[in-house]
């Protein structure tokens, strides 16, 4: 797994630790593709988390609220066994010519819709 609290791997067998998504290039790509402002509450770097190792391309990106983030940040010793948290916002797709390697997850669509200004259409 990744790192949390400056330690490699996870404390709980079979559960990778939650790590923040801090890759500015990845966040810029999502922002440009979907027209989501980097200043929005959705793309603030400290609110997006993943279970992928740092440096690896995350498979799934989750959004967490400020109170949940505070709990996770205070649990540096991984005393809590966090199995599931957050709302899945983006999922990596394996499409060769996609402008962005991440698609919007249906779970996070209702939260993302007010922030999306590109890649939208309204059926008539």
Short mmCIF file of C-alpha atoms in Angstrom, two decimals:
data_model
loop_
_atom_site.label_atom_id
_atom_site.label_comp_id
_atom_site.label_asym_id
_atom_site.label_seq_id
_atom_site.Cartn_x
_atom_site.Cartn_y
_atom_site.Cartn_z
CA UNK A 1 0.00 0.00 0.00
CA UNK A 2 0.87 3.67 0.21
CA UNK A 3 1.91 5.75 3.14
CA UNK A 4 0.01 7.42 5.91
CA UNK A 5 1.61 9.19 8.80
CA UNK A 6 5.00 8.93 7.07
CA UNK A 7 5.02 5.13 7.27
CA UNK A 8 5.06 2.73 4.29
CA UNK A 9 2.34 0.10 4.07
CA UNK A 10 -0.78 -0.20 6.15
CA UNK A 11 -1.31 -1.42 9.68
CA UNK A 12 -4.36 -3.51 8.81
CA UNK A 13 -3.79 -6.64 6.73
CA UNK A 14 -5.50 -6.42 3.34
CA UNK A 15 -6.46 -2.74 3.71
CA UNK A 16 -4.22 -0.17 2.09
CA UNK A 17 -3.95 3.13 3.96
CA UNK A 18 -5.79 6.23 2.77
CA UNK A 19 -3.52 8.84 1.24
CA UNK A 20 -4.25 12.35 -0.06
CA UNK A 21 -4.25 13.01 -3.80
CA UNK A 22 -1.51 15.64 -4.15
CA UNK A 23 -0.59 15.24 -7.83
CA UNK A 24 -1.10 18.74 -9.28
CA UNK A 25 -0.83 17.48 -12.86
CA UNK A 26 -3.60 14.94 -12.27
CA UNK A 27 -5.84 17.53 -10.61
CA UNK A 28 -5.12 20.07 -13.37
CA UNK A 29 -6.03 17.47 -16.00
CA UNK A 30 -9.36 16.71 -14.30
CA UNK A 31 -10.00 20.43 -13.84
CA UNK A 32 -9.33 21.23 -17.51
CA UNK A 33 -11.25 18.25 -18.89
CA UNK A 34 -14.42 18.76 -16.89
CA UNK A 35 -14.18 22.53 -16.32
CA UNK A 36 -14.10 22.18 -12.55
CA UNK A 37 -12.41 25.11 -10.83
CA UNK A 38 -9.33 24.19 -8.79
CA UNK A 39 -10.70 26.53 -6.10
CA UNK A 40 -13.91 24.47 -5.78
CA UNK A 41 -14.51 22.37 -2.68
CA UNK A 42 -14.33 19.28 -4.91
CA UNK A 43 -10.77 19.69 -6.18
CA UNK A 44 -9.10 21.03 -3.08
CA UNK A 45 -6.10 18.73 -2.77
CA UNK A 46 -6.60 17.92 0.88
CA UNK A 47 -10.19 16.72 0.34
CA UNK A 48 -9.45 14.03 -2.26
CA UNK A 49 -8.08 10.71 -1.08
CA UNK A 50 -7.18 7.33 -2.54
CA UNK A 51 -5.88 3.94 -1.46
CA UNK A 52 -3.19 3.85 -4.16
CA UNK A 53 0.48 4.12 -3.27
CA UNK A 54 1.90 7.62 -3.56
CA UNK A 55 3.42 8.09 -6.99
CA UNK A 56 1.13 5.48 -8.55
CA UNK A 57 -1.87 6.53 -10.62
CA UNK A 58 -4.90 6.12 -8.36
CA UNK A 59 -7.58 3.69 -9.55
CA UNK A 60 -10.33 5.48 -7.61
CA UNK A 61 -10.43 8.97 -6.13
CA UNK A 62 -12.76 9.73 -3.23
CA UNK A 63 -13.94 13.05 -1.78
CA UNK A 64 -14.30 13.42 2.00
CA UNK A 65 -15.86 16.16 4.10
CA UNK A 66 -13.77 18.36 6.39
CA UNK A 67 -14.85 16.53 9.60
CA UNK A 68 -13.94 13.13 8.09
CA UNK A 69 -10.63 14.52 6.90
CA UNK A 70 -9.87 15.79 10.41
CA UNK A 71 -10.53 12.33 11.87
CA UNK A 72 -8.29 10.70 9.26
CA UNK A 73 -5.50 13.22 9.84
CA UNK A 74 -5.60 12.68 13.61
CA UNK A 75 -5.30 8.92 13.16
CA UNK A 76 -1.62 8.96 12.18
CA UNK A 77 -1.05 5.70 14.09
CA UNK A 78 -3.83 4.02 12.09
CA UNK A 79 -5.74 3.01 15.21
CA UNK A 80 -8.96 3.18 13.23
CA UNK A 81 -9.61 0.41 10.74
CA UNK A 82 -11.15 2.47 7.93
CA UNK A 83 -12.65 0.10 5.39
CA UNK A 84 -14.79 2.55 3.39
CA UNK A 85 -15.02 6.34 3.48
CA UNK A 86 -15.85 9.19 1.16
CA UNK A 87 -17.79 9.48 -2.06
CA UNK A 88 -16.19 7.96 -5.16
CA UNK A 89 -15.78 10.91 -7.55
CA UNK A 90 -13.42 9.67 -10.26
CA UNK A 91 -12.28 6.32 -11.56
CA UNK A 92 -9.35 5.65 -13.85
CA UNK A 93 -10.28 4.29 -17.26
CA UNK A 94 -8.04 2.48 -19.69
CA UNK A 95 -8.90 4.34 -22.91
CA UNK A 96 -6.00 5.07 -25.24
CA UNK A 97 -7.06 8.41 -26.72
CA UNK A 98 -8.93 9.92 -23.78
CA UNK A 99 -7.98 13.51 -22.91
CA UNK A 100 -8.28 12.59 -19.24
CA UNK A 101 -7.58 9.14 -17.80
CA UNK A 102 -10.38 9.60 -15.24
CA UNK A 103 -14.10 9.35 -15.76
CA UNK A 104 -16.71 10.74 -13.41
CA UNK A 105 -18.18 8.10 -11.14
CA UNK A 106 -21.98 7.87 -10.99
CA UNK A 107 -21.70 7.93 -7.17
CA UNK A 108 -20.25 11.43 -7.21
CA UNK A 109 -22.18 12.84 -10.14
CA UNK A 110 -24.81 14.69 -8.10
CA UNK A 111 -22.09 16.45 -6.08
CA UNK A 112 -20.02 17.23 -9.19
CA UNK A 113 -22.79 18.52 -11.48
CA UNK A 114 -22.92 22.07 -10.05
CA UNK A 115 -19.14 22.37 -10.62
CA UNK A 116 -18.84 20.90 -14.13
CA UNK A 117 -18.68 23.42 -16.99
CA UNK A 118 -17.26 21.19 -19.77
CA UNK A 119 -18.11 17.75 -21.16
CA UNK A 120 -21.81 18.38 -20.42
CA UNK A 121 -24.88 18.12 -22.55
CA UNK A 122 -28.57 18.56 -21.89
CA UNK A 123 -30.89 16.22 -23.78
CA UNK A 124 -33.86 17.86 -25.46
#
